[in-house]
């Protein structure tokens, strides 16, 4: 049977058969059914859930897009970026700045936001990819911080207070409005469609030859170069696509919240999205989404006075301790629980066999 | 052949064969220490040219300069008539210089078949068509299957590469080299850690390959070297001290002195 | 800009750079020797600043004594922290190290909030370092800033002496270039790591203590220092103390003069510097080694 190995920490069964396709030895149980079922459930939610709940679901969905975009970089290509929030923020700011006071057409505002994020990603990627490992982490953080300062210190960008989105974008042909993102229901389903698109798009990329090349670069870049791959353009492409998709998340966040502020580009935001990936499990698209759900809900929980009373203001403490416990105990995330339990069981069996002998 | 510090490797007796890969007065210094100094040698299609030497003789540095991973401090590298000294490793690999590593560098997580298929991709047309899944890469799969068959690994195509035996992994390493359709092969200690039977199989593979490839073989296993090499170059302290046919190397005084009882005559 | 102002800015730049160097050297030592990327390093700087604030009523004008006491406390704290937490990080990959130390920042910030509150505090300079000397007709350069620069310079020289001339320093240099070899040579690597870590914490805390009278004590002061230290380490090269010194001074000058000439976008200056260094010399200004 296919092993559900999670990339980054290769778990390998003793005799494994990867099936009929020349696959990367990773197959998630249920195939397409699980994500499709989840999408249906979420699509039906507005009929059962309060507006606050819907807003929470939207927030999770937008962060899921954000997390998926980073998964392409961290999980698939093995590049740990600590500055991904910059692209989220740039997409968001481009959306608000581009809307002006009259609102704008979805048709060009969305591409603008994505293009702005992608443009910054080209510059940051080209420079950062000259470094490796720990340097790369630090450099991506620094470039995000630079974007943070630009946005924070520039009056035109509203300074530390940020700016409001005065009119939500619409899509119109002639005088008929097809989509009005100011409408709550329209926004809800637009976000869901964007999430489904992002998930499917990244899944397609990962299954393609390009995606397999990225995986090769992650596992053994030296071997890829020896086989004739100029690895930097591949990494840069992944970086830019990841940045562009984060820009998409930024666009949706700006429309949903109706405002942007510099904290969107802060390293806390970059740290949060990395945490989502590790909570869910690196190397898995479902893990990225699951991680976004988990992290957002945990943060809601820890900040909730209703549920945690006096502990609520000290949510940084509870969250910090939870992160430490989680990463220490479940380095492969929630998705990897199955594999981790199986590995434990195998170890226990092996130890028992050795003791019996 | 008298023990003269020769800097130039002996040309092949059959001078009709032109060298495919050449090192011309290649040198590399690391902060004042010359790891490789003025090495000139060549490899032709149809031959296995072995490079031997004690540890630290500069063999790995030489291979790294030929493959493109290390820039030389002096000298040049020529391949199929082109000066490739400034070419990056990926570019040389696409042009036809394949390389295997001393420490196995296969993709442990992937299946054996995928290991080879991925290696075929660099030269593949339309690799940018991202809507096509890699699984349907007929060209790549076909080349990979052929290459695995040549290496004797076709039965293990579906296995996860990390589960192979050490010898099989080394064979996979060679297979991945072949997947890029190279004309020159730089093999860095392919027999490392292999038992007798596995060594025999690998040597058979190398002999089968040499008709269509130019093979540069770095090895410590003297029996194997003397069995398959058409030419042997001996390096000591970064320099070539002898380069000739195996019979003449066996009796070369300089080589005997350098090895102090090792190698020659064993 | 007249000469006096220019001199003042130069002195400021040097002083800022030297303070940065203290923090960055700790960071680069810890990464160079133990291979751990520590996001919480800025929190040690903050720890030092809050120590300066907390110890002030007990030591009054005995400023140097206060510094020594604070450094000692910080070193002990660092030693215990390594034993309790960081020693488990060495075997983990960079992503996990990043996230675990990020969580540590959250924990530290909250503990600080609970123990000392969120107010901004001023820490007075000791009276014997008050006032300043005249520079030109209008400027007065504070004695405390001179003291700060001098103290950092003394520490930098001491660090150099330890690293280059002592056995401990030799083990540190060996560990930086080949960790496994040092282990194989039978050096008690765990003790070495603990000492190096405590030293790194002490350096950062000392910097915080010295900086406290200059920049006051406030929440999140660790975060900005940390990121700038990252820039310093990238420019100077990981594991290189000399590189950290050169890079710190460079950053000090770019930041100080950037604020003077480009008021609105001054924050961007050092990142542009980093970008330039990356284009020119991706491995940092100094190659590997000290």
PDB file of C-alpha atoms in Angstrom, chain B residues 151-242:
ATOM      1  CA  UNK B 151      21.349  -1.391 -14.517  1.00  0.00           C
ATOM      2  CA  UNK B 152      19.496  -4.568 -13.577  1.00  0.00           C
ATOM      3  CA  UNK B 153      17.002  -2.798 -11.345  1.00  0.00           C
ATOM      4  CA  UNK B 154      13.804  -3.143 -13.365  1.00  0.00           C
ATOM      5  CA  UNK B 155      12.326  -5.550 -10.829  1.00  0.00           C
ATOM      6  CA  UNK B 156      12.565  -2.900  -8.125  1.00  0.00           C
ATOM      7  CA  UNK B 157      10.991  -0.077 -10.115  1.00  0.00           C
ATOM      8  CA  UNK B 158       8.090   0.390  -7.695  1.00  0.00           C
ATOM      9  CA  UNK B 159      10.101   0.208  -4.508  1.00  0.00           C
ATOM     10  CA  UNK B 160      10.886   3.221  -2.386  1.00  0.00           C
ATOM     11  CA  UNK B 161      14.533   3.912  -3.112  1.00  0.00           C
ATOM     12  CA  UNK B 162      15.581   4.134   0.520  1.00  0.00           C
ATOM     13  CA  UNK B 163      14.644   0.481   1.019  1.00  0.00           C
ATOM     14  CA  UNK B 164      17.152  -0.821  -1.522  1.00  0.00           C
ATOM     15  CA  UNK B 165      20.301  -2.616  -0.447  1.00  0.00           C
ATOM     16  CA  UNK B 166      23.490  -0.588  -0.489  1.00  0.00           C
ATOM     17  CA  UNK B 167      24.715  -2.204  -3.688  1.00  0.00           C
ATOM     18  CA  UNK B 168      21.393  -1.620  -5.410  1.00  0.00           C
ATOM     19  CA  UNK B 169      21.470   2.018  -4.361  1.00  0.00           C
ATOM     20  CA  UNK B 170      24.870   2.423  -5.971  1.00  0.00           C
ATOM     21  CA  UNK B 171      23.464   0.836  -9.120  1.00  0.00           C
ATOM     22  CA  UNK B 172      20.542   3.253  -8.993  1.00  0.00           C
ATOM     23  CA  UNK B 173      23.040   6.085  -8.709  1.00  0.00           C
ATOM     24  CA  UNK B 174      24.617   4.942 -11.988  1.00  0.00           C
ATOM     25  CA  UNK B 175      21.202   4.444 -13.559  1.00  0.00           C
ATOM     26  CA  UNK B 176      20.279   8.030 -12.718  1.00  0.00           C
ATOM     27  CA  UNK B 177      23.480   9.143 -14.364  1.00  0.00           C
ATOM     28  CA  UNK B 178      22.489   7.295 -17.503  1.00  0.00           C
ATOM     29  CA  UNK B 179      18.997   8.728 -17.489  1.00  0.00           C
ATOM     30  CA  UNK B 180      20.314  12.071 -18.685  1.00  0.00           C
ATOM     31  CA  UNK B 181      21.776  10.379 -21.756  1.00  0.00           C
ATOM     32  CA  UNK B 182      25.333  11.432 -21.036  1.00  0.00           C
ATOM     33  CA  UNK B 183      28.270  10.746 -23.270  1.00  0.00           C
ATOM     34  CA  UNK B 184      30.895  11.131 -20.583  1.00  0.00           C
ATOM     35  CA  UNK B 185      30.556   9.527 -17.156  1.00  0.00           C
ATOM     36  CA  UNK B 186      32.427  10.714 -14.089  1.00  0.00           C
ATOM     37  CA  UNK B 187      32.148   7.884 -11.564  1.00  0.00           C
ATOM     38  CA  UNK B 188      33.366   8.694  -8.060  1.00  0.00           C
ATOM     39  CA  UNK B 189      34.077   5.415  -6.237  1.00  0.00           C
ATOM     40  CA  UNK B 190      31.003   3.548  -7.497  1.00  0.00           C
ATOM     41  CA  UNK B 191      32.165   0.348  -5.801  1.00  0.00           C
ATOM     42  CA  UNK B 192      32.411   1.897  -2.315  1.00  0.00           C
ATOM     43  CA  UNK B 193      31.038  -0.435   0.301  1.00  0.00           C
ATOM     44  CA  UNK B 194      30.103  -3.224  -2.074  1.00  0.00           C
ATOM     45  CA  UNK B 195      30.524  -6.949  -1.582  1.00  0.00           C
ATOM     46  CA  UNK B 196      32.151  -9.246  -4.128  1.00  0.00           C
ATOM     47  CA  UNK B 197      29.016 -10.215  -6.026  1.00  0.00           C
ATOM     48  CA  UNK B 198      27.743  -6.656  -6.257  1.00  0.00           C
ATOM     49  CA  UNK B 199      31.151  -5.477  -7.415  1.00  0.00           C
ATOM     50  CA  UNK B 200      31.143  -8.066 -10.178  1.00  0.00           C
ATOM     51  CA  UNK B 201      27.743  -6.892 -11.382  1.00  0.00           C
ATOM     52  CA  UNK B 202      28.785  -3.267 -11.339  1.00  0.00           C
ATOM     53  CA  UNK B 203      31.970  -3.995 -13.275  1.00  0.00           C
ATOM     54  CA  UNK B 204      29.960  -5.906 -15.896  1.00  0.00           C
ATOM     55  CA  UNK B 205      27.714  -2.870 -16.212  1.00  0.00           C
ATOM     56  CA  UNK B 206      30.673  -0.523 -16.649  1.00  0.00           C
ATOM     57  CA  UNK B 207      32.215  -2.715 -19.338  1.00  0.00           C
ATOM     58  CA  UNK B 208      28.881  -2.858 -21.125  1.00  0.00           C
ATOM     59  CA  UNK B 209      28.617   0.921 -20.950  1.00  0.00           C
ATOM     60  CA  UNK B 210      32.057   1.780 -22.198  1.00  0.00           C
ATOM     61  CA  UNK B 211      31.329   1.119 -25.870  1.00  0.00           C
ATOM     62  CA  UNK B 212      29.114   4.208 -26.097  1.00  0.00           C
ATOM     63  CA  UNK B 213      30.503   6.322 -23.299  1.00  0.00           C
ATOM     64  CA  UNK B 214      33.741   7.881 -22.117  1.00  0.00           C
ATOM     65  CA  UNK B 215      34.143   6.748 -18.519  1.00  0.00           C
ATOM     66  CA  UNK B 216      36.381   8.387 -15.943  1.00  0.00           C
ATOM     67  CA  UNK B 217      36.566   6.076 -12.949  1.00  0.00           C
ATOM     68  CA  UNK B 218      37.856   7.082  -9.513  1.00  0.00           C
ATOM     69  CA  UNK B 219      38.373   3.979  -7.438  1.00  0.00           C
ATOM     70  CA  UNK B 220      40.260   2.556  -4.504  1.00  0.00           C
ATOM     71  CA  UNK B 221      39.537  -1.077  -5.294  1.00  0.00           C
ATOM     72  CA  UNK B 222      42.740  -2.004  -7.151  1.00  0.00           C
ATOM     73  CA  UNK B 223      41.573  -5.420  -8.306  1.00  0.00           C
ATOM     74  CA  UNK B 224      38.586  -3.870  -9.973  1.00  0.00           C
ATOM     75  CA  UNK B 225      40.615  -1.087 -11.515  1.00  0.00           C
ATOM     76  CA  UNK B 226      43.154  -3.404 -13.027  1.00  0.00           C
ATOM     77  CA  UNK B 227      40.370  -5.630 -14.293  1.00  0.00           C
ATOM     78  CA  UNK B 228      38.410  -3.066 -16.289  1.00  0.00           C
ATOM     79  CA  UNK B 229      40.560  -0.009 -16.900  1.00  0.00           C
ATOM     80  CA  UNK B 230      41.954   0.672 -20.349  1.00  0.00           C
ATOM     81  CA  UNK B 231      44.180   3.416 -18.987  1.00  0.00           C
ATOM     82  CA  UNK B 232      45.218   4.291 -15.472  1.00  0.00           C
ATOM     83  CA  UNK B 233      46.377   7.676 -14.223  1.00  0.00           C
ATOM     84  CA  UNK B 234      48.047   7.832 -10.830  1.00  0.00           C
ATOM     85  CA  UNK B 235      47.842  11.006  -8.758  1.00  0.00           C
ATOM     86  CA  UNK B 236      49.897  11.939  -5.737  1.00  0.00           C
ATOM     87  CA  UNK B 237      49.626  15.254  -3.916  1.00  0.00           C
ATOM     88  CA  UNK B 238      47.560  16.779  -6.661  1.00  0.00           C
ATOM     89  CA  UNK B 239      49.849  15.891  -9.507  1.00  0.00           C
ATOM     90  CA  UNK B 240      49.902  13.139 -12.084  1.00  0.00           C
ATOM     91  CA  UNK B 241      52.906  10.902 -11.509  1.00  0.00           C
ATOM     92  CA  UNK B 242      52.113   8.267 -14.078  1.00  0.00           C
TER      93      UNK B 242
END
